[in-house]
């Protein structure tokens, strides 16, 4: 598709750039920042409908906003799960009542969401979820089970949960997509997971009879709704992600020059390859934004960026030499060990080919849904 920017797009870019420049430094915390974005109308630009406190924008304007946001160095978003995942899913599958209840608070940055999909025994194999939801006499559900790797659960007001609502059902049958409030003391417990980087972006979430009254798409339709949501997970945001990748690559190149590693022809070749592959990712993302019904596009995108980012993390520590194995300042018993940006990149990127659907799962999706290859026989070791 022709992805040139019009005069209207450039005016939109100037508006976005000016607003971000004026407001990004004043953000006190992530929730306050979400409210500021909502008040200015920057949440919900990509929704298929307006009228929920959001304004809509063209596809090219959504790209402009995503790229300008990434370039500005604005705070990391905590409302993106509600805006980018739940909201499009409600617009596609939710009732009018559900849309009227949940979309306005997302649009103004008042309610934050987390995603209750993965479990200790059901990560990449999402159809193996064991969290159960029993129907109560009043028609609501009581949710019991455990979710894991739940991003921002410690900040969220709500969680959309994939749970088994039909006893004895198996695999993708008998699942429902439930909306569960997190503020249920004694019924919802959040435990942060400490990662290799020392941070705790992910959490375990335990449900013990948690109350849920909203079912999206109807009881038993959870698998279809959940798969629809995953289709919204990658799109315009991929382009913004690549702006961040380009900045990381630039820092790795600078480190290679400072350390003298750039004189090594093998290192130079790897740096050039990373740059070229990043350009290919951008062109692929722009191409797929203009297409419809491409079942394999999200899987191809995930395969491209996951491996690329992991290789960049390896290169980030390689170009620094032995100093990359120690802290950014001389270690002393009284000084906590801290990771610098390159070490954070290396350690965190080890998970890039696992979370969000492992590389093996993405290849299987491409093989079966795009290439039409036979499904892998069940029970084969």
CSV table of C-alpha atoms in Angstrom, one decimal, residues 2-380:
chain,number,residue,atom,x,y,z
A,2,UNK,CA,1.0,3.6,-0.4
A,3,UNK,CA,1.9,4.8,3.1
A,4,UNK,CA,2.8,8.4,2.4
A,5,UNK,CA,1.8,11.1,4.9
A,6,UNK,CA,-0.6,13.8,3.8
A,7,UNK,CA,-0.6,17.5,4.9
A,8,UNK,CA,-3.3,16.7,7.4
A,9,UNK,CA,-1.1,13.9,8.8
A,10,UNK,CA,1.8,16.3,9.2
A,11,UNK,CA,-0.4,18.8,11.0
A,12,UNK,CA,-1.5,16.0,13.3
A,13,UNK,CA,2.2,15.2,13.8
A,14,UNK,CA,2.9,18.8,14.8
A,15,UNK,CA,0.0,18.7,17.3
A,16,UNK,CA,1.1,15.5,18.8
A,17,UNK,CA,4.8,16.5,19.0
A,18,UNK,CA,3.9,19.9,20.7
A,19,UNK,CA,1.6,18.3,23.2
A,20,UNK,CA,4.1,15.6,24.2
A,21,UNK,CA,6.9,18.1,24.5
A,22,UNK,CA,4.8,20.2,26.8
A,23,UNK,CA,3.4,17.5,29.0
A,24,UNK,CA,5.7,14.5,29.2
A,25,UNK,CA,8.0,16.0,31.8
A,26,UNK,CA,5.1,16.8,34.2
A,27,UNK,CA,3.9,13.2,34.6
A,28,UNK,CA,4.1,12.3,38.3
A,29,UNK,CA,3.1,8.7,38.0
A,30,UNK,CA,1.8,6.4,35.4
A,31,UNK,CA,-1.9,6.6,36.4
A,32,UNK,CA,-1.7,10.4,36.4
A,33,UNK,CA,-0.2,10.2,33.0
A,34,UNK,CA,-3.0,8.1,31.7
A,35,UNK,CA,-5.5,10.6,32.9
A,36,UNK,CA,-3.6,13.4,31.1
A,37,UNK,CA,-3.6,11.4,27.9
A,38,UNK,CA,-7.3,10.8,28.2
A,39,UNK,CA,-8.2,14.4,29.0
A,40,UNK,CA,-6.3,15.5,25.8
A,41,UNK,CA,-8.1,12.9,23.7
A,42,UNK,CA,-5.1,10.7,22.9
A,43,UNK,CA,-6.6,7.4,24.1
A,44,UNK,CA,-8.7,5.4,21.7
A,45,UNK,CA,-7.5,6.8,18.4
A,46,UNK,CA,-7.6,3.4,16.8
A,47,UNK,CA,-11.0,2.3,18.0
A,48,UNK,CA,-13.5,1.6,15.3
A,49,UNK,CA,-16.1,3.8,17.0
A,50,UNK,CA,-16.1,7.2,18.6
A,51,UNK,CA,-18.5,8.5,21.2
A,52,UNK,CA,-17.0,6.9,24.3
A,53,UNK,CA,-14.9,9.9,25.3
A,54,UNK,CA,-12.3,9.1,22.6
A,55,UNK,CA,-11.6,10.6,19.2
A,56,UNK,CA,-10.7,8.4,16.3
A,57,UNK,CA,-7.9,8.9,13.8
A,58,UNK,CA,-7.0,7.6,10.4
A,59,UNK,CA,-4.5,4.7,10.1
A,60,UNK,CA,-1.7,7.0,9.1
A,61,UNK,CA,-2.4,9.4,12.0
A,62,UNK,CA,-2.3,6.4,14.4
A,63,UNK,CA,1.1,5.6,13.0
A,64,UNK,CA,2.2,9.3,13.5
A,65,UNK,CA,1.0,9.3,17.1
A,66,UNK,CA,2.7,6.0,17.9
A,67,UNK,CA,6.0,7.1,16.4
A,68,UNK,CA,6.0,10.5,18.0
A,69,UNK,CA,5.2,9.0,21.3
A,70,UNK,CA,8.1,6.6,21.1
A,71,UNK,CA,10.5,9.4,19.9
A,72,UNK,CA,9.4,11.8,22.7
A,73,UNK,CA,10.6,9.6,25.5
A,74,UNK,CA,7.2,9.9,27.2
A,75,UNK,CA,6.5,7.6,30.2
A,76,UNK,CA,5.8,3.9,29.6
A,77,UNK,CA,2.0,3.3,29.3
A,78,UNK,CA,0.0,1.4,31.9
A,79,UNK,CA,-3.3,1.8,30.1
A,80,UNK,CA,-2.3,0.1,26.8
A,81,UNK,CA,-3.8,-3.3,27.7
A,82,UNK,CA,-7.3,-1.7,28.1
A,83,UNK,CA,-6.9,0.6,25.2
A,84,UNK,CA,-5.2,-1.7,22.6
A,85,UNK,CA,-6.6,-5.1,23.6
A,86,UNK,CA,-9.8,-5.0,25.6
A,87,UNK,CA,-11.4,-2.1,23.9
A,88,UNK,CA,-11.2,-3.4,20.3
A,89,UNK,CA,-12.5,-6.8,21.6
A,90,UNK,CA,-15.5,-5.2,23.3
A,91,UNK,CA,-16.2,-3.2,20.2
A,92,UNK,CA,-16.2,-6.5,18.2
A,93,UNK,CA,-17.9,-8.8,20.7
A,94,UNK,CA,-19.3,-6.9,23.6
A,95,UNK,CA,-22.8,-5.9,24.3
A,96,UNK,CA,-24.0,-2.3,24.2
A,97,UNK,CA,-24.2,-2.3,28.0
A,98,UNK,CA,-20.6,-3.6,28.3
A,99,UNK,CA,-19.3,-1.0,25.8
A,100,UNK,CA,-21.1,1.8,27.6
A,101,UNK,CA,-19.8,0.6,31.0
A,102,UNK,CA,-16.1,0.0,30.2
A,103,UNK,CA,-15.0,2.0,27.2
A,104,UNK,CA,-15.5,5.6,28.7
A,105,UNK,CA,-13.3,4.9,31.8
A,106,UNK,CA,-10.6,3.5,29.5
A,107,UNK,CA,-10.8,6.5,27.2
A,108,UNK,CA,-10.2,9.0,30.1
A,109,UNK,CA,-7.5,6.9,31.7
A,110,UNK,CA,-9.5,6.1,34.9
A,111,UNK,CA,-9.5,2.3,34.8
A,112,UNK,CA,-6.5,0.1,34.1
A,113,UNK,CA,-6.6,-3.5,32.9
A,114,UNK,CA,-4.5,-6.6,32.9
A,115,UNK,CA,-4.7,-9.9,30.9
A,116,UNK,CA,-5.5,-13.2,32.6
A,117,UNK,CA,-4.5,-15.7,30.0
A,118,UNK,CA,-1.3,-17.7,30.9
A,119,UNK,CA,-1.2,-20.2,33.7
A,120,UNK,CA,1.6,-22.3,35.1
A,121,UNK,CA,0.5,-25.3,32.9
A,122,UNK,CA,-1.0,-23.2,30.0
A,123,UNK,CA,1.3,-20.6,28.6
A,124,UNK,CA,1.9,-21.1,24.9
A,125,UNK,CA,-0.7,-23.8,24.9
A,126,UNK,CA,-3.5,-21.5,25.9
A,127,UNK,CA,-6.2,-24.1,25.3
A,128,UNK,CA,-5.0,-25.9,28.4
A,129,UNK,CA,-6.3,-23.3,30.9
A,130,UNK,CA,-7.6,-24.8,34.1
A,131,UNK,CA,-9.0,-21.7,35.9
A,132,UNK,CA,-12.6,-22.4,36.5
A,133,UNK,CA,-15.7,-20.2,36.8
A,134,UNK,CA,-18.8,-21.6,38.4
A,135,UNK,CA,-22.2,-20.1,37.7
A,136,UNK,CA,-23.9,-18.7,40.8
A,137,UNK,CA,-27.7,-18.7,41.4
A,138,UNK,CA,-27.8,-15.0,40.5
A,139,UNK,CA,-26.3,-15.6,37.1
A,140,UNK,CA,-22.9,-14.3,37.9
A,141,UNK,CA,-19.7,-16.4,38.1
A,142,UNK,CA,-17.2,-17.3,40.9
A,143,UNK,CA,-13.7,-17.6,39.5
A,144,UNK,CA,-11.1,-19.9,41.0
A,145,UNK,CA,-7.6,-20.6,39.7
A,146,UNK,CA,-4.2,-19.1,39.1
A,147,UNK,CA,-2.8,-16.9,36.3
A,148,UNK,CA,0.9,-16.1,35.8
A,149,UNK,CA,3.1,-13.6,33.9
A,150,UNK,CA,0.3,-11.1,34.3
A,151,UNK,CA,1.7,-7.7,33.3
A,152,UNK,CA,0.8,-4.7,35.5
A,153,UNK,CA,-1.6,-6.8,37.6
A,154,UNK,CA,-0.4,-4.9,40.7
A,155,UNK,CA,-1.7,-1.6,39.2
A,156,UNK,CA,-4.8,-2.9,37.4
A,157,UNK,CA,-8.4,-2.2,38.4
A,158,UNK,CA,-9.8,-5.0,36.2
A,159,UNK,CA,-8.6,-8.3,34.6
A,160,UNK,CA,-10.1,-10.0,31.6
A,161,UNK,CA,-9.9,-13.7,32.4
A,162,UNK,CA,-10.1,-16.8,30.1
A,163,UNK,CA,-11.7,-19.4,32.3
A,164,UNK,CA,-13.4,-22.8,32.0
A,165,UNK,CA,-17.1,-22.4,32.6
A,166,UNK,CA,-18.3,-25.9,31.4
A,167,UNK,CA,-17.2,-28.7,33.8
A,168,UNK,CA,-15.3,-31.6,32.2
A,169,UNK,CA,-14.8,-29.6,29.0
A,170,UNK,CA,-11.4,-29.9,27.3
A,171,UNK,CA,-9.1,-27.8,25.2
A,172,UNK,CA,-10.8,-24.8,23.5
A,173,UNK,CA,-14.3,-25.9,24.3
A,174,UNK,CA,-16.2,-24.7,27.3
A,175,UNK,CA,-14.2,-21.5,27.8
A,176,UNK,CA,-15.6,-18.0,28.6
A,177,UNK,CA,-14.1,-14.5,28.5
A,178,UNK,CA,-14.9,-12.9,31.9
A,179,UNK,CA,-14.3,-9.4,33.2
A,180,UNK,CA,-13.1,-9.6,36.9
A,181,UNK,CA,-12.6,-6.6,39.2
A,182,UNK,CA,-9.3,-6.8,41.0
A,183,UNK,CA,-10.4,-5.0,44.2
A,184,UNK,CA,-11.8,-8.1,46.0
A,185,UNK,CA,-9.8,-8.6,49.2
A,186,UNK,CA,-9.4,-12.2,50.1
A,187,UNK,CA,-10.6,-13.3,46.7
A,188,UNK,CA,-8.0,-11.8,44.4
A,189,UNK,CA,-4.3,-11.9,45.4
A,190,UNK,CA,-1.4,-10.5,43.4
A,191,UNK,CA,2.2,-11.6,43.9
A,192,UNK,CA,5.0,-9.9,42.0
A,193,UNK,CA,7.5,-12.1,40.2
A,194,UNK,CA,11.1,-11.0,40.5
A,195,UNK,CA,13.0,-11.3,37.2
A,196,UNK,CA,16.6,-11.7,36.3
A,197,UNK,CA,16.8,-7.9,35.8
A,198,UNK,CA,15.7,-7.4,39.5
A,199,UNK,CA,12.4,-5.7,38.4
A,200,UNK,CA,8.9,-7.1,38.8
A,201,UNK,CA,6.8,-6.2,35.8
A,202,UNK,CA,5.0,-9.6,35.8
A,203,UNK,CA,2.8,-11.1,38.5
A,204,UNK,CA,1.1,-14.2,39.7
A,205,UNK,CA,-2.7,-13.7,40.3
A,206,UNK,CA,-4.7,-16.0,42.5
A,207,UNK,CA,-8.5,-16.1,42.3
A,208,UNK,CA,-10.4,-17.7,45.1
A,209,UNK,CA,-14.1,-17.4,44.3
A,210,UNK,CA,-13.7,-14.0,42.7
A,211,UNK,CA,-16.9,-12.4,41.6
A,212,UNK,CA,-17.5,-11.8,37.9
A,213,UNK,CA,-20.7,-10.6,36.3
A,214,UNK,CA,-19.7,-9.7,32.8
A,215,UNK,CA,-19.1,-12.3,30.1
A,216,UNK,CA,-18.0,-11.0,26.7
A,217,UNK,CA,-19.4,-12.8,23.6
A,218,UNK,CA,-21.6,-15.2,25.7
A,219,UNK,CA,-20.8,-18.2,27.8
A,220,UNK,CA,-18.7,-20.8,26.0
A,221,UNK,CA,-17.4,-18.4,23.3
A,222,UNK,CA,-14.2,-17.6,25.2
A,223,UNK,CA,-11.8,-19.2,22.8
A,224,UNK,CA,-13.2,-17.2,19.8
A,225,UNK,CA,-13.1,-13.9,21.8
A,226,UNK,CA,-9.6,-14.7,23.1
A,227,UNK,CA,-8.2,-15.4,19.6
A,228,UNK,CA,-9.9,-12.2,18.3
A,229,UNK,CA,-8.1,-10.2,21.0
A,230,UNK,CA,-4.7,-11.7,20.1
A,231,UNK,CA,-5.3,-10.4,16.6
A,232,UNK,CA,-5.4,-6.8,17.9
A,233,UNK,CA,-2.2,-7.3,19.9
A,234,UNK,CA,0.1,-6.4,17.1
A,235,UNK,CA,-0.5,-3.6,14.6
A,236,UNK,CA,0.3,0.1,14.8
A,237,UNK,CA,2.0,-0.5,18.1
A,238,UNK,CA,4.6,-2.6,16.3
A,239,UNK,CA,5.8,0.5,14.5
A,240,UNK,CA,6.2,2.4,17.7
A,241,UNK,CA,8.1,-0.6,19.2
A,242,UNK,CA,10.5,-0.3,16.2
A,243,UNK,CA,11.3,3.3,17.1
A,244,UNK,CA,12.4,2.1,20.5
A,245,UNK,CA,14.4,-0.7,18.8
A,246,UNK,CA,16.2,1.9,16.6
A,247,UNK,CA,17.2,3.9,19.7
A,248,UNK,CA,18.6,0.8,21.4
A,249,UNK,CA,20.5,-0.1,18.2
A,250,UNK,CA,21.9,3.4,18.1
A,251,UNK,CA,23.2,3.1,21.7
A,252,UNK,CA,24.8,-0.3,20.8
A,253,UNK,CA,26.6,1.3,17.8
A,254,UNK,CA,27.9,4.1,20.0
A,255,UNK,CA,29.2,1.6,22.6
A,256,UNK,CA,30.9,-0.3,19.8
A,257,UNK,CA,32.7,2.9,18.7
A,258,UNK,CA,33.7,3.8,22.2
A,259,UNK,CA,35.1,0.4,23.0
A,260,UNK,CA,36.8,-0.1,19.6
A,261,UNK,CA,34.8,-3.2,18.9
A,262,UNK,CA,33.6,-1.6,15.6
A,263,UNK,CA,37.1,-2.3,14.2
A,264,UNK,CA,36.2,-6.0,14.2
A,265,UNK,CA,34.7,-6.8,10.8
A,266,UNK,CA,32.5,-9.5,12.3
A,267,UNK,CA,31.0,-7.0,14.7
A,268,UNK,CA,30.5,-4.4,11.9
A,269,UNK,CA,28.7,-7.1,9.9
A,270,UNK,CA,26.4,-7.9,12.8
A,271,UNK,CA,25.6,-4.2,13.3
A,272,UNK,CA,24.8,-3.6,9.7
A,273,UNK,CA,22.7,-6.8,9.7
A,274,UNK,CA,20.7,-5.5,12.7
A,275,UNK,CA,20.1,-2.2,10.9
A,276,UNK,CA,19.0,-3.9,7.7
A,277,UNK,CA,16.7,-6.3,9.5
A,278,UNK,CA,15.0,-3.5,11.4
A,279,UNK,CA,14.3,-1.8,8.1
A,280,UNK,CA,12.7,-5.0,6.8
A,281,UNK,CA,10.5,-5.2,9.9
A,282,UNK,CA,9.3,-1.7,9.3
A,283,UNK,CA,8.4,-2.4,5.7
A,284,UNK,CA,6.7,-5.6,6.7
A,285,UNK,CA,4.7,-3.8,9.4
A,286,UNK,CA,3.6,-1.1,7.0
A,287,UNK,CA,2.6,-3.7,4.4
A,288,UNK,CA,0.5,-5.7,6.8
A,289,UNK,CA,-1.3,-2.6,8.2
A,290,UNK,CA,-3.0,-2.2,4.8
A,291,UNK,CA,-4.0,-5.9,4.4
A,292,UNK,CA,-6.9,-7.7,5.9
A,293,UNK,CA,-7.5,-11.4,6.7
A,294,UNK,CA,-3.8,-12.3,6.8
A,295,UNK,CA,-3.9,-14.9,9.5
A,296,UNK,CA,-0.1,-15.3,9.6
A,297,UNK,CA,0.8,-11.6,9.8
A,298,UNK,CA,0.9,-11.3,13.6
A,299,UNK,CA,3.0,-14.5,13.9
A,300,UNK,CA,5.5,-13.3,11.2
A,301,UNK,CA,5.9,-10.0,13.0
A,302,UNK,CA,6.5,-11.7,16.4
A,303,UNK,CA,9.1,-14.1,14.9
A,304,UNK,CA,10.9,-11.1,13.3
A,305,UNK,CA,11.1,-8.9,16.2
A,306,UNK,CA,11.6,-11.5,19.0
A,307,UNK,CA,14.8,-13.0,17.5
A,308,UNK,CA,16.0,-9.6,16.3
A,309,UNK,CA,15.8,-8.0,19.8
A,310,UNK,CA,17.4,-11.0,21.4
A,311,UNK,CA,20.4,-10.8,19.1
A,312,UNK,CA,20.6,-7.1,19.8
A,313,UNK,CA,20.9,-7.9,23.5
A,314,UNK,CA,23.7,-10.3,22.9
A,315,UNK,CA,25.5,-7.7,20.7
A,316,UNK,CA,25.0,-5.0,23.4
A,317,UNK,CA,27.2,-6.9,25.9
A,318,UNK,CA,29.6,-8.3,23.3
A,319,UNK,CA,30.7,-4.8,22.0
A,320,UNK,CA,31.6,-3.7,25.6
A,321,UNK,CA,33.9,-6.6,26.3
A,322,UNK,CA,34.7,-7.8,29.8
A,323,UNK,CA,33.2,-4.7,31.5
A,324,UNK,CA,29.8,-5.8,30.5
A,325,UNK,CA,30.0,-8.6,33.2
A,326,UNK,CA,30.2,-6.1,36.1
A,327,UNK,CA,28.1,-3.2,37.4
A,328,UNK,CA,28.3,0.3,35.9
A,329,UNK,CA,30.2,1.5,38.9
A,330,UNK,CA,32.9,-0.2,41.0
A,331,UNK,CA,31.2,-2.8,43.3
A,332,UNK,CA,31.5,-2.6,47.0
A,333,UNK,CA,29.7,-4.6,49.7
A,334,UNK,CA,27.7,-1.5,50.8
A,335,UNK,CA,26.6,-0.7,47.2
A,336,UNK,CA,23.7,-2.7,45.7
A,337,UNK,CA,24.5,-4.2,42.4
A,338,UNK,CA,22.7,-2.3,39.6
A,339,UNK,CA,22.3,-3.2,35.9
A,340,UNK,CA,23.0,-0.6,33.2
A,341,UNK,CA,20.8,-0.3,30.1
A,342,UNK,CA,22.9,-2.8,28.0
A,343,UNK,CA,22.7,-5.5,30.8
A,344,UNK,CA,19.0,-4.9,31.2
A,345,UNK,CA,18.6,-5.3,27.4
A,346,UNK,CA,20.5,-8.6,27.4
A,347,UNK,CA,18.8,-10.2,30.3
A,348,UNK,CA,15.2,-9.1,29.5
A,349,UNK,CA,15.5,-10.0,25.8
A,350,UNK,CA,16.1,-13.6,26.7
A,351,UNK,CA,12.3,-13.9,27.1
A,352,UNK,CA,11.5,-12.2,23.8
A,353,UNK,CA,11.1,-15.5,21.9
A,354,UNK,CA,8.9,-17.0,24.7
A,355,UNK,CA,6.3,-14.5,25.9
A,356,UNK,CA,3.4,-13.4,23.7
A,357,UNK,CA,3.5,-16.8,22.0
A,358,UNK,CA,6.8,-18.7,21.7
A,359,UNK,CA,8.6,-19.0,18.4
A,360,UNK,CA,7.6,-22.6,18.1
A,361,UNK,CA,3.9,-21.7,18.5
A,362,UNK,CA,4.2,-18.9,15.9
A,363,UNK,CA,5.8,-21.3,13.4
A,364,UNK,CA,3.0,-23.8,13.9
A,365,UNK,CA,0.4,-21.1,13.3
A,366,UNK,CA,2.1,-20.1,10.0
A,367,UNK,CA,2.5,-23.7,8.9
A,368,UNK,CA,-1.1,-24.7,9.6
A,369,UNK,CA,-3.2,-21.6,9.0
A,370,UNK,CA,-1.1,-20.0,6.2
A,371,UNK,CA,0.7,-22.8,4.4
A,372,UNK,CA,-2.1,-25.3,4.9
A,373,UNK,CA,0.3,-28.0,6.2
A,374,UNK,CA,-1.2,-31.0,8.1
A,375,UNK,CA,-1.7,-30.5,11.8
A,376,UNK,CA,0.8,-32.0,14.1
A,377,UNK,CA,-0.5,-35.4,15.4
A,378,UNK,CA,-1.6,-35.3,19.0
A,379,UNK,CA,0.2,-37.5,21.5
A,380,UNK,CA,3.4,-37.8,19.4
